[in-house]
XYZ file of N, CA, C and O in Angstrom:
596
model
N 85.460 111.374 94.018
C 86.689 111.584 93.289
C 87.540 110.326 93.392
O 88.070 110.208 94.497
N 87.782 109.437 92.591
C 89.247 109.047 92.272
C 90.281 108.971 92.470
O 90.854 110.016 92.160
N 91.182 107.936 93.016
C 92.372 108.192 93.273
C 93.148 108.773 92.118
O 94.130 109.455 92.409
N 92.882 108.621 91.011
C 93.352 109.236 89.499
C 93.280 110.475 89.258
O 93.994 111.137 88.504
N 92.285 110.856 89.991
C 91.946 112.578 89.114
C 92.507 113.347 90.438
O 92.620 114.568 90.332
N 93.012 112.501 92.165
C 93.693 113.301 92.823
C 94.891 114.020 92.337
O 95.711 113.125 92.133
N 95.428 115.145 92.045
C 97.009 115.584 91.294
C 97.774 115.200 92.783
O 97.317 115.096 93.921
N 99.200 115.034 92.207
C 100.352 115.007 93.195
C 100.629 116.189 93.534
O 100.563 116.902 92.532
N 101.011 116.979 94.776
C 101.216 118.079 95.380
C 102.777 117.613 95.315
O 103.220 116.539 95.720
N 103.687 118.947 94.558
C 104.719 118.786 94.883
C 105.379 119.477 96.037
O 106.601 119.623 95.999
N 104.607 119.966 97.178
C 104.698 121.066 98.320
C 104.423 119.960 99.563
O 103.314 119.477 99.791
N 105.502 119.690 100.230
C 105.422 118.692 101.525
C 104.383 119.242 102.040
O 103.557 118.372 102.316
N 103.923 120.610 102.382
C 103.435 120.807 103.423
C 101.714 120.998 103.180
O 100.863 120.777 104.042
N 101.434 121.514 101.629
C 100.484 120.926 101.077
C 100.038 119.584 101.058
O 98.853 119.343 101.288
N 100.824 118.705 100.817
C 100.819 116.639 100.730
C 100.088 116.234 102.127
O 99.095 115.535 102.327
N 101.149 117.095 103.227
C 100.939 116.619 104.594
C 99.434 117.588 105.136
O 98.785 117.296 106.140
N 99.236 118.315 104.555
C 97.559 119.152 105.425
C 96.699 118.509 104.446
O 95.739 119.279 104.465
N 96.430 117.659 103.655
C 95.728 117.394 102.708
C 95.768 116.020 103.675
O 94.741 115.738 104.293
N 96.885 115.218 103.796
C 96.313 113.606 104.350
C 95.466 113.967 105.431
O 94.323 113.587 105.685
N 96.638 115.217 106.367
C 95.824 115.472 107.290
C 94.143 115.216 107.519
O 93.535 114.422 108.237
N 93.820 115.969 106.836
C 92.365 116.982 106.419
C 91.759 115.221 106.011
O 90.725 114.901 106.596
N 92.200 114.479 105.343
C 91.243 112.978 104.972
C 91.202 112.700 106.417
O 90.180 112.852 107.086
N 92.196 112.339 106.835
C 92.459 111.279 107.895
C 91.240 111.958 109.142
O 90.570 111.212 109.856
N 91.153 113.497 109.193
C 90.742 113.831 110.014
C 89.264 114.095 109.206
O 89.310 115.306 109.425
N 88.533 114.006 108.771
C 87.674 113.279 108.275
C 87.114 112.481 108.435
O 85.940 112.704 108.731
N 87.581 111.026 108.348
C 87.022 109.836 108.932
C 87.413 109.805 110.022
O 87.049 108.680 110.364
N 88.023 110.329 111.047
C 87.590 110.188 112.527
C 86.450 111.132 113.076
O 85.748 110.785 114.026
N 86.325 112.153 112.531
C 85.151 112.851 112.911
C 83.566 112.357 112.298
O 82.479 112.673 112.780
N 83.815 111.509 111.118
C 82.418 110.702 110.937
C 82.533 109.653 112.092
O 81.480 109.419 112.685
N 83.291 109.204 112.367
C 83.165 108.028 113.432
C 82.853 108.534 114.804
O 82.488 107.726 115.658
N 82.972 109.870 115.098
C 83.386 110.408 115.804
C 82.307 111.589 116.856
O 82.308 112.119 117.967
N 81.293 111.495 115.326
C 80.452 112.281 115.460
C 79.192 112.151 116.538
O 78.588 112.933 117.272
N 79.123 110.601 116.200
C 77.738 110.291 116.748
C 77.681 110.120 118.437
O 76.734 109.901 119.192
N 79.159 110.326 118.686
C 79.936 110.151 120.157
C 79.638 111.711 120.566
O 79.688 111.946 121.774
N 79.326 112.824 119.672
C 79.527 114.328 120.301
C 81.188 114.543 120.338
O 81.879 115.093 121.196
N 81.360 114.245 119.754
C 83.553 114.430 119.679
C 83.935 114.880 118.933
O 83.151 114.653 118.012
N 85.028 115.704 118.434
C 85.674 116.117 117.346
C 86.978 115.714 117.430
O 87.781 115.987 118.322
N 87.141 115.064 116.475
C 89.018 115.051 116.341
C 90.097 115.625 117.178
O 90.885 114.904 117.791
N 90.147 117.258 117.214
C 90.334 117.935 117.536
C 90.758 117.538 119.199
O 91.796 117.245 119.791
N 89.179 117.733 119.585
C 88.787 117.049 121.601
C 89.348 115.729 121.317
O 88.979 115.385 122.440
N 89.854 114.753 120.893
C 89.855 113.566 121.122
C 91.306 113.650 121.023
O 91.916 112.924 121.809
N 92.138 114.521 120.070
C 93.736 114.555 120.756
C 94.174 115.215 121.969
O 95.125 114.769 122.610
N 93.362 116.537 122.420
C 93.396 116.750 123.646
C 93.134 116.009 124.948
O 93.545 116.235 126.086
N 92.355 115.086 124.477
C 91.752 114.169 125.909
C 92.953 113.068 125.603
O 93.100 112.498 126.684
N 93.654 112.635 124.885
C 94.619 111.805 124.950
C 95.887 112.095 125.388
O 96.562 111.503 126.231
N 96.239 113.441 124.478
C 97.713 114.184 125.508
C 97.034 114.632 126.950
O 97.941 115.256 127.501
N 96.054 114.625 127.706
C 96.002 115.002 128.841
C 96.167 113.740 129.510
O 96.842 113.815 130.537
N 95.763 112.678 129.225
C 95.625 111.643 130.423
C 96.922 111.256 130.209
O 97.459 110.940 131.270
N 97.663 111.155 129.215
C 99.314 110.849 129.019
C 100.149 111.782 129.787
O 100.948 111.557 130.696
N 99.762 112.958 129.181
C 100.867 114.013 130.092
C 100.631 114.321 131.435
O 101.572 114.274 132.228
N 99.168 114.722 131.913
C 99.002 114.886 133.063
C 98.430 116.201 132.974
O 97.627 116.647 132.155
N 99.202 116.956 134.348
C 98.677 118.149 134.349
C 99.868 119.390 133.786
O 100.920 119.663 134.363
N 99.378 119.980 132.580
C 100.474 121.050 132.022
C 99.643 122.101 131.616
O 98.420 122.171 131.738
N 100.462 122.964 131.092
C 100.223 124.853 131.251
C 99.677 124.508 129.917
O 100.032 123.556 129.221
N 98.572 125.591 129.581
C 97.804 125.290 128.205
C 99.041 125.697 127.260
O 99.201 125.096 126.198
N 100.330 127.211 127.846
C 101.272 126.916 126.511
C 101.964 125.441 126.246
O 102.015 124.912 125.135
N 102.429 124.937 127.325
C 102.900 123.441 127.229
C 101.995 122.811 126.271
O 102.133 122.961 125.057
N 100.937 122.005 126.878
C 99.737 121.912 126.146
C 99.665 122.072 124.362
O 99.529 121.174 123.531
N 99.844 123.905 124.101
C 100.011 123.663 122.748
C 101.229 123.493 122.101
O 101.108 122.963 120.997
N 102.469 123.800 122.464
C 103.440 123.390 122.063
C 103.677 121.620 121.683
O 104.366 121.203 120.752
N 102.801 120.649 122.813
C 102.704 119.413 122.310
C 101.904 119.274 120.996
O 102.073 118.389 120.158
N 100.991 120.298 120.941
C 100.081 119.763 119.848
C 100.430 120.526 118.356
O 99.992 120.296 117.229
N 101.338 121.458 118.812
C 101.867 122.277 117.711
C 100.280 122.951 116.844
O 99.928 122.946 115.664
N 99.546 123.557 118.312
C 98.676 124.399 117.724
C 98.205 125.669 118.097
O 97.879 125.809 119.276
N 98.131 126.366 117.536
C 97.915 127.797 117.551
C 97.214 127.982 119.203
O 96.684 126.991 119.706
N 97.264 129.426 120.050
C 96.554 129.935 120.889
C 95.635 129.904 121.108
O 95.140 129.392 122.112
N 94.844 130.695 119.836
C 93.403 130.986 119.654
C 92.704 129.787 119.355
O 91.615 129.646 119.911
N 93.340 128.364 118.137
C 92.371 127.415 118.316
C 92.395 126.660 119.613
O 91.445 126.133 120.191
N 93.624 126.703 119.952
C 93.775 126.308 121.548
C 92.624 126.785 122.546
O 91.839 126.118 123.221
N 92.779 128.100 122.418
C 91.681 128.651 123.964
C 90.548 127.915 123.236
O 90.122 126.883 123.753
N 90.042 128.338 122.126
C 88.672 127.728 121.599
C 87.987 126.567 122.021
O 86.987 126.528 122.738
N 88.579 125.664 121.540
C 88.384 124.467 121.444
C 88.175 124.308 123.349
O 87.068 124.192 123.875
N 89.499 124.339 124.126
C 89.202 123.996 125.732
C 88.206 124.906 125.906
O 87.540 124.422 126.821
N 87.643 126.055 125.539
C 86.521 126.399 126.370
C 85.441 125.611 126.029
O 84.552 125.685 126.877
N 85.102 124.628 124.777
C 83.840 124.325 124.706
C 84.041 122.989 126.217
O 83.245 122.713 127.115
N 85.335 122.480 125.944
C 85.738 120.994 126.750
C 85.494 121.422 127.837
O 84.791 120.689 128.532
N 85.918 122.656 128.398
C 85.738 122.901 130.056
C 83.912 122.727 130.166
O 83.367 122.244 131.158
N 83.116 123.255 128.870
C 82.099 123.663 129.577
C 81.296 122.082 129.332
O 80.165 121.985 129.810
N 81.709 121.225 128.812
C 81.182 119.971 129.203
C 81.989 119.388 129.708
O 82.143 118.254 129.254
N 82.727 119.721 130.635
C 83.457 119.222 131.401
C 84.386 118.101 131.995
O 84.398 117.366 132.982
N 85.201 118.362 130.825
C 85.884 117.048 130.286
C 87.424 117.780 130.740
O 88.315 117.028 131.135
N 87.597 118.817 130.683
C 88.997 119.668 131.222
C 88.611 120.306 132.267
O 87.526 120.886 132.254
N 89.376 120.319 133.302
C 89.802 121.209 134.513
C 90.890 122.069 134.536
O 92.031 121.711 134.244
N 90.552 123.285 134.901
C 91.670 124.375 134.604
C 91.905 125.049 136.234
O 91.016 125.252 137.061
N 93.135 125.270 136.363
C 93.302 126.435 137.452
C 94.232 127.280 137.958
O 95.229 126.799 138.497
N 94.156 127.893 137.917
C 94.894 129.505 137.958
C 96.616 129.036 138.211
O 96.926 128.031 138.851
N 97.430 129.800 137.693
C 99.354 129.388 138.343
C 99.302 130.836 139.028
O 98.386 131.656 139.096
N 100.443 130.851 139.446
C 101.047 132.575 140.379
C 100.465 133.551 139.354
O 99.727 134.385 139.877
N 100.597 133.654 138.122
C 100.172 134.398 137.097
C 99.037 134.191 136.825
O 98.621 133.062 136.563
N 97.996 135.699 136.838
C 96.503 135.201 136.690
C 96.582 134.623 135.112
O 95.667 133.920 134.682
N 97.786 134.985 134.254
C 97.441 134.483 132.788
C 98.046 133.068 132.891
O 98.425 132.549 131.841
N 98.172 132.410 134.019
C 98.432 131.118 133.555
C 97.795 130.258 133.881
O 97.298 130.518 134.976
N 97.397 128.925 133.370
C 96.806 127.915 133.671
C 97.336 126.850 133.256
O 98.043 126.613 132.277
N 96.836 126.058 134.293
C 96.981 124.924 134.258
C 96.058 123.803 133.912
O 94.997 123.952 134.518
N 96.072 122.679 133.122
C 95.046 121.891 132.752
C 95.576 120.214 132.950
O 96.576 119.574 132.624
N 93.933 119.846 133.878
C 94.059 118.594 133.631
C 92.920 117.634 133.186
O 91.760 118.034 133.288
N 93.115 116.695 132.816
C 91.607 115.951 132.464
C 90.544 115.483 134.017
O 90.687 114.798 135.030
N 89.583 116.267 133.449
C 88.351 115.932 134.436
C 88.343 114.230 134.614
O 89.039 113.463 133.949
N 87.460 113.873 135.590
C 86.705 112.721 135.509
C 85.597 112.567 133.931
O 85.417 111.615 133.171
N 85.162 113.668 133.940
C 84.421 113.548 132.647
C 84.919 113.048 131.237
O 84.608 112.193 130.407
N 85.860 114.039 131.414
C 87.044 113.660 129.932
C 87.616 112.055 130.389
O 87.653 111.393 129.352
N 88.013 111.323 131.427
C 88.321 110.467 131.705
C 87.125 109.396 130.891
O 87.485 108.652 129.978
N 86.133 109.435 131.223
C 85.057 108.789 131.085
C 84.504 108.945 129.537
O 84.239 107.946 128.868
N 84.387 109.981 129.142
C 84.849 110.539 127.311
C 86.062 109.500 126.246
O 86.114 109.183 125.058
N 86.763 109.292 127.269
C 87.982 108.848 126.669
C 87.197 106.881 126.510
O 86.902 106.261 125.488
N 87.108 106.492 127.857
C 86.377 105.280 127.398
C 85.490 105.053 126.535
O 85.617 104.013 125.889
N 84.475 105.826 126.287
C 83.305 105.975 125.772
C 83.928 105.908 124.684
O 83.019 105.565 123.929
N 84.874 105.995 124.036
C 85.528 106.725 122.324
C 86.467 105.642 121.962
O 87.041 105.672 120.873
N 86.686 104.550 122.935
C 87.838 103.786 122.592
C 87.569 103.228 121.345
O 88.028 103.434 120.221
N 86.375 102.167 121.977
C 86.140 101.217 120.900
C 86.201 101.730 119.480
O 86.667 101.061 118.558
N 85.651 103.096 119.328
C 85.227 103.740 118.173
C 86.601 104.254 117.496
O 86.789 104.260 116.280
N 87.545 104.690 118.477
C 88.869 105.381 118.239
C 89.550 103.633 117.380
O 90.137 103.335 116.340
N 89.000 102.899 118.605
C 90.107 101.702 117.957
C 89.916 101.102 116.690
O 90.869 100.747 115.998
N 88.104 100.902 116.167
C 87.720 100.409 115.285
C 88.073 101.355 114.070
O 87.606 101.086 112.963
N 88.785 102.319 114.226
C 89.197 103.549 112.778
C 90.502 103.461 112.688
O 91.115 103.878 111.706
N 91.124 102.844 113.820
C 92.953 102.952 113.734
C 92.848 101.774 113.328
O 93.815 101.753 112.566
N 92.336 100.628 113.251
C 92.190 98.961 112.903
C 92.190 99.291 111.452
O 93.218 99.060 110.815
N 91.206 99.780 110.888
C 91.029 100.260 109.534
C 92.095 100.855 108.642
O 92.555 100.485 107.562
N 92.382 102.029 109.528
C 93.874 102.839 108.544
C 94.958 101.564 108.667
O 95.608 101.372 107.639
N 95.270 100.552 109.938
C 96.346 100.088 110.155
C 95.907 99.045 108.933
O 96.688 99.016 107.982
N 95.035 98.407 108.882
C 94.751 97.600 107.542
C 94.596 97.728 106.000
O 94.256 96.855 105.202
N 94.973 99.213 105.738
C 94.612 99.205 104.586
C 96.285 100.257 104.284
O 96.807 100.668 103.248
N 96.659 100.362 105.694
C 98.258 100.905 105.113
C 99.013 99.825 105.551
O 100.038 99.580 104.915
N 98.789 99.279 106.292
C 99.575 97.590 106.370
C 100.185 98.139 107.865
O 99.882 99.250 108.299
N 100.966 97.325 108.491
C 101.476 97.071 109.418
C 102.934 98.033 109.278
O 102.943 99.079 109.926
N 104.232 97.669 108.392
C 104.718 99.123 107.676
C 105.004 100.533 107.841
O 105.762 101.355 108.356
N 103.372 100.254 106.693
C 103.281 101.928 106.569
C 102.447 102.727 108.107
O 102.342 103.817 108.670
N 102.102 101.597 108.201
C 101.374 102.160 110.207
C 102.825 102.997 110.543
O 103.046 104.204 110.446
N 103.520 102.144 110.877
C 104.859 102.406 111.848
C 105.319 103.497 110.944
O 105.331 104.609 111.474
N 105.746 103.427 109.557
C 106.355 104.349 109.196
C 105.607 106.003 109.304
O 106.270 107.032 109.436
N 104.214 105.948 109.219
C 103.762 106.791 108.700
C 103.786 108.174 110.445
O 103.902 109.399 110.484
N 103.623 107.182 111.498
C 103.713 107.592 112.811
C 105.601 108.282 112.886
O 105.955 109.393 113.282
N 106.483 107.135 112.351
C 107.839 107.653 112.569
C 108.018 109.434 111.874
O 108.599 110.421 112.325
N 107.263 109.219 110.684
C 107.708 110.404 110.081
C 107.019 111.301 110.338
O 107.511 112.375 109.993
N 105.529 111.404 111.067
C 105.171 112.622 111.893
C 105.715 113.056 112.510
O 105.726 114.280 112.637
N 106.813 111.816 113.554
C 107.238 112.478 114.700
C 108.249 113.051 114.344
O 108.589 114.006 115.043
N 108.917 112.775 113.406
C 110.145 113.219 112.775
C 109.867 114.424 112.127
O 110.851 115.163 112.126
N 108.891 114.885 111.582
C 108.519 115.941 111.335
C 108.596 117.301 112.556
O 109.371 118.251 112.442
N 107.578 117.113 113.739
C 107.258 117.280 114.464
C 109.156 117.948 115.272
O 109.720 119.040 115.334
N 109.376 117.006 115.568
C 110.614 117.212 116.263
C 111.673 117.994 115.244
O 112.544 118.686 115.770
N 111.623 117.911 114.039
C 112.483 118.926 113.246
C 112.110 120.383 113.477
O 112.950 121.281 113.522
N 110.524 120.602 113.650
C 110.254 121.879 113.282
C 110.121 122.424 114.909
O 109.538 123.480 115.156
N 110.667 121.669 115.869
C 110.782 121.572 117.104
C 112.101 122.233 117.188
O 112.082 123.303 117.796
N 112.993 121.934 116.823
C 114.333 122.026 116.660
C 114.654 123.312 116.022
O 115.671 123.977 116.225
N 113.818 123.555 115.340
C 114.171 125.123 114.328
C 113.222 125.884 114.903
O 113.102 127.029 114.467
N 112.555 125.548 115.731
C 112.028 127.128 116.977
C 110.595 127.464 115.895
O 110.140 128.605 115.813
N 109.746 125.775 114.778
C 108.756 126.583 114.464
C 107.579 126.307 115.252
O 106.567 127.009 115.287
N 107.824 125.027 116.003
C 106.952 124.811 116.825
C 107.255 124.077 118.170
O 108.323 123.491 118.345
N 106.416 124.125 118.971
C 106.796 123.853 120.173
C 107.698 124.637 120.949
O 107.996 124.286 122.091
């Protein structure tokens, strides 16, 4: 398909799950041949940044649902890239990145870096910065109105 025969979405939130959905695309072809999904590869990054937090913490950073939440960490625990363990509450946990996921994370750089080199070159230097400002700006609005996080 064409950049021509793409239509303009006049629905922000349509515009924004649609770049989404490309962008996340070509990191999972790059991504693939590593055994990684998109998905695992933002979790293994907010873990070694944040540390150790409660899987609700956890999704409130990622502004993602429960259920894909539990999902997704159970496949990570069972290749063992996340460590989990119990709080005062048997329903709570806590998560931090394994040695494995540590070692996951190297393994993915080069590959992570050689796809952000790419988007940063073909949206320019700019639209890099801008395009990061207005996620977060996104992000933190719908933060603010109690839709996420």
């Amino acid at each position: 398909m064409s950049a021509q025969t793409i239509p303009d979405l006049p629905c922000l939130c349509g515009s924004l799950r649609r770049a989404s959905r490309a962008l996340t695309q070509r990191y999972e072809k790059a991504l693939r041949p590593l055994g990684l999904r998109a998905t695992q590869l933002t979790i293994l990054q907010v873990l070694a940044r944040a540390g150790e937090v409660s899987q609700g913490e956890l999704g409130g950073m990622l502004a993602m649902d429960s259920t894909s939440l539990t999902r997704t960490l159970a496949i990570m625990r069972r290749q063992g890239w996340v460590r989990e363990r119990r709080g005062r509450d048997r329903r709570e946990r806590w998560l931090h990145l394994a040695q494995a996921g540590e070692n996951k994370l190297e393994r993915v750089a080069p590959v992570w870096e050689q796809v952000q080199g790419e988007l940063r070159s073909l949206l320019g230097p700019q639209g890099s910065r801008s395009l990061l400002q207005l996620t977060r700006e996104i992000v933190s609005l719908a933060a603010r109105e109690g839709d996420a996080l």
